[in-house]
Amino acid sequence: MQEQVRNNKQGRSRCQTASLLGLALGIVASMAVPVQAKTHDVQMTAVETDIVIDGGGEKYAAWTFNGQFPGPVVRVTEGDTINFTLTNPATNKNPHAMDFHAAEIDFLKNYRAVNAGESISFTFVAKKPGLFFYHCGAPPMIQHVARGMFGAIIVDPKDAKVWPKADREYVLVQSEYYKNPNDVQAMFDRKYDGVMFNGGIFKYHPFVTGGGKLDAKPGERVRIYFVNAGPNEFSSFHPIGEIWDNVYESGNPANNLKGVQTYVVGPGSAATFDVVVESAGAYPLVTHSLTGALRGAIAVLLAGPDAKPAPLMPMVPWELPAK
Ligand SMILES: [Cu+2]
């Protein structure tokens, strides 16, 4: 009898344990499965080199990360760790540095400039989702940025469902063009000669020689990751013929503005713009600061049913059509 009671008790407790376990598993299964944080080894090299900056083949004595203007897009997920190394080869003439706006770390130690022939490494966790600027901070910083040492880092939200899924994504980085790369005073005086998207004058303007375009299909949600490198001018980013369905300040899904015509992105800042293209046609994306648009900062989003998939940052580096 006692044996039976004990068995019954054990049976009941096993049963309770099993049902509790089942309940717990059910809860776990119903929760979104968290993405495992990753570690990324990101290595860049400071490259002082000539870069083509317009469709006519005009060259510019740029300073770059990895020989690209802008530098490569870094893409991680919220919570990921980035082990970063910058190499400044002995063949360079200038000190260079790296400053990631996505990081929250001591700037004196990590963002210091290293001489040619040296390298620097640091680690950070991308704690906040969004779109962030990165740039060289070696003095004079205004010149290192003007000459092309910058790029974008996208920190995707841990939970992809916090915002609508984009059908197509592009990165655009705005910057000013100062014709004489050695005239630092012109940079301080804001005497720029053009404004570029992704290191080119009218780079995505199909009516300009050598110009390209950004493709989309009607009805698609196109997400533009927009960074303003400056070094000095504000961008007033506007889609001609459209309205931004959403603007996410600093690219953070929590900072969601709706139905925006024009949104100001200051130097060293960024925002993510969604446009659902209503119909086929051409939609020039411009800075509505017109001296900038009319001197290079126009990227035409061409919507047609035959649009092909495209890279995040098309035409970097610029490939000129064969003559
Ligand atoms: Cu530099």
Coordinates of C-alpha atoms and ligand atoms in Angstrom, one line a residue:
M1 CA 0.0 0.0 0.0
Q2 CA 2.7 2.4 1.1
E3 CA 4.6 1.3 -2.0
Q4 CA 1.6 2.1 -4.1
V5 CA 1.2 5.5 -2.6
R6 CA 4.9 6.2 -3.1
N7 CA 4.5 5.1 -6.7
N8 CA 1.5 7.2 -7.2
K9 CA 3.3 10.2 -5.7
Q10 CA 6.3 9.5 -7.9
G11 CA 4.0 9.0 -10.9
R12 CA 2.2 12.3 -10.2
S13 CA 5.4 14.2 -9.7
R14 CA 6.9 12.7 -12.9
C15 CA 3.7 13.7 -14.6
Q16 CA 3.8 17.2 -13.2
T17 CA 7.5 17.5 -14.1
A18 CA 6.7 16.4 -17.7
S19 CA 3.9 18.8 -18.1
L20 CA 5.9 21.7 -16.6
L21 CA 8.7 20.8 -19.0
G22 CA 6.3 20.6 -21.9
L23 CA 4.9 24.0 -20.9
A24 CA 8.3 25.5 -20.6
L25 CA 9.3 24.1 -24.0
G26 CA 6.1 25.4 -25.5
I27 CA 6.9 28.9 -24.2
V28 CA 10.5 28.7 -25.5
A29 CA 9.2 27.5 -28.9
S30 CA 6.6 30.3 -29.1
M31 CA 9.3 33.0 -28.3
A32 CA 11.3 34.4 -31.2
V33 CA 14.5 32.4 -31.3
P34 CA 17.3 34.9 -30.5
V35 CA 20.0 35.3 -33.1
Q36 CA 23.3 34.1 -31.7
A37 CA 25.8 37.0 -31.4
K38 CA 28.7 36.6 -33.8
T39 CA 32.3 37.8 -33.8
H40 CA 33.6 39.5 -37.0
D41 CA 37.2 40.1 -37.9
V42 CA 37.2 43.3 -39.9
Q43 CA 40.5 44.3 -41.5
M44 CA 41.1 47.5 -43.5
T45 CA 44.1 49.0 -45.1
A46 CA 44.7 52.7 -45.6
V47 CA 45.3 53.1 -49.3
E48 CA 46.5 56.4 -50.8
T49 CA 45.5 56.1 -54.4
D50 CA 43.9 57.8 -57.4
I51 CA 40.1 57.2 -57.8
V52 CA 37.9 58.0 -60.7
I53 CA 35.2 60.5 -59.6
D54 CA 33.1 61.2 -62.7
G55 CA 31.9 59.5 -65.8
G56 CA 34.5 61.4 -67.9
G57 CA 37.3 59.5 -66.1
E58 CA 38.5 62.5 -63.9
K59 CA 40.9 61.2 -61.3
Y60 CA 41.3 62.4 -57.7
A61 CA 44.2 61.8 -55.4
A62 CA 42.1 60.0 -52.7
W63 CA 42.9 58.5 -49.4
T64 CA 40.8 55.5 -48.9
F65 CA 40.0 52.4 -46.9
N66 CA 40.9 49.4 -49.0
G67 CA 41.2 51.5 -52.2
Q68 CA 37.5 52.1 -52.2
F69 CA 35.7 55.5 -52.1
P70 CA 33.6 55.1 -49.9
G71 CA 35.2 52.3 -47.9
P72 CA 33.6 48.8 -47.7
V73 CA 30.2 48.5 -46.1
V74 CA 30.6 46.8 -42.8
R75 CA 27.4 44.8 -41.8
V76 CA 26.8 43.1 -38.5
T77 CA 23.9 42.4 -36.2
E78 CA 23.1 44.2 -32.9
G79 CA 25.0 42.5 -30.2
D80 CA 27.9 41.3 -32.4
T81 CA 31.5 41.8 -31.6
I82 CA 33.9 43.4 -34.1
N83 CA 37.6 42.8 -33.9
F84 CA 39.0 45.6 -36.1
T85 CA 42.5 46.1 -37.4
L86 CA 43.7 49.1 -39.5
T87 CA 46.9 48.7 -41.4
N88 CA 48.8 51.7 -42.6
P89 CA 51.4 50.4 -45.1
A90 CA 54.9 51.7 -45.1
T91 CA 54.3 52.9 -48.7
N92 CA 51.8 55.5 -47.5
K93 CA 52.9 59.1 -46.7
N94 CA 50.4 60.0 -44.0
P95 CA 49.2 58.8 -40.6
H96 CA 45.6 57.3 -40.6
A97 CA 43.0 56.2 -38.1
M98 CA 39.6 54.7 -37.7
D99 CA 36.6 56.0 -35.8
F100 CA 33.4 53.8 -35.8
H101 CA 30.3 55.7 -34.8
A102 CA 28.7 52.4 -34.0
A103 CA 31.2 51.8 -31.1
E104 CA 31.1 53.0 -27.6
I105 CA 34.8 52.9 -26.6
D106 CA 37.6 55.2 -25.5
F107 CA 38.5 57.4 -28.4
L108 CA 42.0 58.4 -27.2
K109 CA 43.2 54.9 -27.1
N110 CA 41.3 53.3 -30.0
Y111 CA 40.9 56.1 -32.6
R112 CA 44.5 57.4 -32.5
A113 CA 46.3 57.8 -35.7
V114 CA 49.0 55.3 -36.7
N115 CA 52.0 56.2 -38.8
A116 CA 52.9 54.6 -42.1
G117 CA 54.3 51.1 -41.4
E118 CA 52.1 50.6 -38.3
S119 CA 48.8 49.1 -37.5
I120 CA 46.2 49.4 -34.8
S121 CA 43.5 46.9 -33.5
F122 CA 40.5 47.4 -31.2
T123 CA 37.4 45.5 -30.3
F124 CA 33.8 46.7 -29.8
V125 CA 30.3 45.4 -29.4
A126 CA 27.7 46.9 -31.7
K127 CA 25.2 47.4 -28.9
K128 CA 22.7 49.7 -30.7
P129 CA 21.1 48.9 -34.0
G130 CA 21.2 51.4 -36.8
L131 CA 23.3 52.9 -39.5
F132 CA 26.5 54.6 -38.6
F133 CA 29.3 56.6 -40.1
Y134 CA 32.9 55.5 -39.9
H135 CA 35.9 57.7 -40.8
C136 CA 39.6 58.4 -40.5
G137 CA 40.2 60.8 -37.6
A138 CA 43.9 61.6 -38.3
P139 CA 44.7 65.4 -38.3
P140 CA 43.7 67.4 -40.2
M141 CA 40.5 65.3 -40.1
I142 CA 38.7 67.7 -42.4
Q143 CA 41.2 66.7 -45.2
H144 CA 41.2 62.9 -44.4
V145 CA 37.4 62.9 -44.7
A146 CA 37.3 65.1 -47.8
R147 CA 39.8 62.9 -49.5
G148 CA 37.6 59.8 -49.0
M149 CA 38.4 58.0 -45.8
F150 CA 34.9 57.1 -44.7
G151 CA 32.1 54.6 -45.1
A152 CA 29.0 53.0 -43.5
I153 CA 28.5 50.4 -40.9
I154 CA 25.0 48.8 -40.8
V155 CA 24.0 47.2 -37.5
D156 CA 21.0 45.2 -38.3
P157 CA 18.4 44.8 -35.5
K158 CA 18.6 41.5 -33.6
D159 CA 14.9 41.0 -34.3
A160 CA 14.3 41.5 -38.0
K161 CA 10.6 41.8 -37.4
V162 CA 10.9 45.2 -35.7
W163 CA 10.5 46.8 -39.2
P164 CA 9.1 45.9 -42.6
K165 CA 11.3 43.7 -44.7
A166 CA 12.9 45.6 -47.6
D167 CA 12.7 44.3 -51.1
R168 CA 15.8 46.1 -52.1
E169 CA 18.6 47.9 -50.3
Y170 CA 21.2 50.5 -51.3
V171 CA 23.8 52.4 -49.4
L172 CA 24.4 56.0 -50.4
V173 CA 27.2 58.1 -48.8
Q174 CA 27.2 61.8 -49.5
S175 CA 30.4 63.9 -49.4
E176 CA 31.8 67.1 -50.8
Y177 CA 34.3 67.2 -53.6
Y178 CA 37.2 69.6 -53.1
K179 CA 39.1 69.8 -56.4
N180 CA 42.5 70.5 -54.9
P181 CA 43.0 67.7 -52.4
N182 CA 45.9 69.6 -50.8
D183 CA 44.0 72.9 -50.2
V184 CA 42.9 72.4 -46.6
Q185 CA 42.0 76.1 -46.3
A186 CA 39.3 75.6 -49.1
M187 CA 37.9 72.8 -46.9
F188 CA 37.7 75.1 -43.9
D189 CA 36.1 77.8 -46.1
R190 CA 33.5 75.4 -47.4
K191 CA 34.7 76.1 -51.0
Y192 CA 33.7 72.8 -52.4
D193 CA 33.5 72.1 -56.2
G194 CA 30.8 69.4 -56.1
V195 CA 28.8 67.0 -54.0
M196 CA 29.1 63.3 -54.5
F197 CA 27.1 60.1 -53.8
N198 CA 29.3 57.1 -53.2
G199 CA 32.4 59.0 -54.3
G200 CA 31.2 60.2 -57.7
I201 CA 29.7 63.3 -59.4
F202 CA 26.3 62.3 -60.9
K203 CA 27.4 58.7 -60.5
Y204 CA 23.8 57.4 -60.6
H205 CA 22.5 59.8 -63.3
P206 CA 21.7 57.9 -66.5
F207 CA 21.7 61.0 -68.6
V208 CA 25.2 61.9 -67.8
T209 CA 28.2 60.3 -69.6
G210 CA 29.3 57.2 -67.7
G211 CA 26.5 57.6 -65.2
G212 CA 24.5 54.6 -63.9
K213 CA 21.3 54.3 -61.9
L214 CA 19.7 52.6 -59.0
D215 CA 17.2 49.9 -60.1
A216 CA 13.9 49.0 -58.5
K217 CA 10.6 47.4 -59.4
P218 CA 7.2 49.2 -59.0
G219 CA 5.7 48.2 -55.6
E220 CA 9.0 47.4 -54.0
R221 CA 10.0 48.7 -50.6
V222 CA 13.4 50.2 -51.4
R223 CA 15.6 50.9 -48.3
I224 CA 18.3 53.5 -48.7
Y225 CA 21.0 53.5 -46.0
F226 CA 22.0 57.1 -46.2
V227 CA 25.2 58.5 -44.6
N228 CA 26.5 62.1 -44.8
A229 CA 30.3 62.1 -44.6
G230 CA 30.5 65.9 -45.0
P231 CA 33.0 67.0 -44.0
N232 CA 30.9 70.2 -43.7
E233 CA 27.6 70.4 -45.6
F234 CA 24.1 69.2 -44.4
S235 CA 22.1 67.0 -46.7
S236 CA 18.4 67.6 -47.2
F237 CA 17.5 64.2 -48.6
H238 CA 14.4 64.1 -50.8
P239 CA 13.0 61.6 -53.4
I240 CA 11.7 63.7 -56.3
G241 CA 8.2 62.3 -57.3
E242 CA 7.9 60.3 -54.1
I243 CA 7.5 60.6 -50.3
W244 CA 9.6 58.7 -47.9
D245 CA 7.3 56.1 -46.4
N246 CA 9.5 55.8 -43.3
V247 CA 12.6 57.6 -42.1
Y248 CA 14.6 56.0 -39.3
E249 CA 16.9 58.4 -37.6
S250 CA 20.4 56.9 -37.2
G251 CA 18.9 53.9 -38.9
N252 CA 17.4 52.7 -35.7
P253 CA 13.9 51.1 -36.2
A254 CA 12.7 52.6 -32.9
N255 CA 13.2 56.1 -34.5
N256 CA 10.4 55.8 -37.1
L257 CA 9.0 58.9 -38.9
K258 CA 6.3 58.4 -41.5
G259 CA 5.3 60.3 -44.6
V260 CA 8.4 62.5 -44.8
Q261 CA 9.2 64.7 -47.9
T262 CA 12.7 65.8 -47.0
Y263 CA 14.9 64.9 -44.1
V264 CA 18.0 66.6 -43.0
V265 CA 21.1 64.5 -42.3
G266 CA 24.0 66.4 -40.9
P267 CA 27.7 65.7 -41.4
G268 CA 28.7 62.6 -39.5
S269 CA 25.2 61.4 -39.2
A270 CA 23.0 58.9 -41.0
A271 CA 19.4 57.8 -41.5
T272 CA 17.6 55.0 -43.2
F273 CA 15.0 55.8 -45.7
D274 CA 12.2 53.6 -47.0
V275 CA 10.3 54.4 -50.1
V276 CA 7.6 52.1 -51.6
V277 CA 7.8 53.0 -55.3
E278 CA 4.2 53.5 -56.4
S279 CA 4.7 53.1 -60.1
A280 CA 7.2 52.7 -62.9
G281 CA 9.3 55.8 -63.6
A282 CA 12.3 57.8 -62.6
Y283 CA 12.7 59.1 -59.1
P284 CA 15.8 61.3 -58.5
L285 CA 17.1 61.1 -55.0
V286 CA 18.7 64.4 -54.2
T287 CA 20.0 66.7 -51.5
H288 CA 17.4 69.5 -51.8
S289 CA 20.2 71.8 -50.9
L290 CA 20.3 72.6 -54.6
T291 CA 23.9 73.8 -54.9
G292 CA 24.8 70.2 -53.9
A293 CA 22.2 68.4 -56.2
L294 CA 23.1 70.5 -59.2
R295 CA 26.8 69.9 -58.7
G296 CA 26.6 66.1 -58.5
A297 CA 24.3 64.8 -55.7
I298 CA 21.6 63.2 -57.8
A299 CA 21.0 59.5 -57.8
V300 CA 18.2 58.3 -60.1
L301 CA 16.0 55.5 -58.8
L302 CA 14.6 53.9 -62.0
A303 CA 11.6 51.8 -61.4
G304 CA 10.7 49.3 -64.1
P305 CA 9.3 45.7 -64.2
D306 CA 12.6 44.3 -65.4
A307 CA 14.8 45.6 -62.6
K308 CA 17.6 43.2 -61.8
P309 CA 19.1 42.5 -58.4
A310 CA 21.9 44.9 -57.6
P311 CA 24.7 45.2 -55.0
L312 CA 24.3 47.3 -51.9
M313 CA 26.7 49.9 -53.3
P314 CA 26.7 49.7 -57.1
M315 CA 29.6 51.0 -59.1
V316 CA 32.1 51.2 -56.2
P317 CA 34.7 51.5 -57.6
W318 CA 33.4 53.3 -60.7
E319 CA 33.8 51.2 -63.8
L320 CA 33.7 53.4 -66.9
P321 CA 32.0 52.0 -70.0
A322 CA 34.4 50.8 -72.7
K323 CA 35.1 53.5 -75.3
Ligands
CU1 CU 43.4 59.1 -42.9

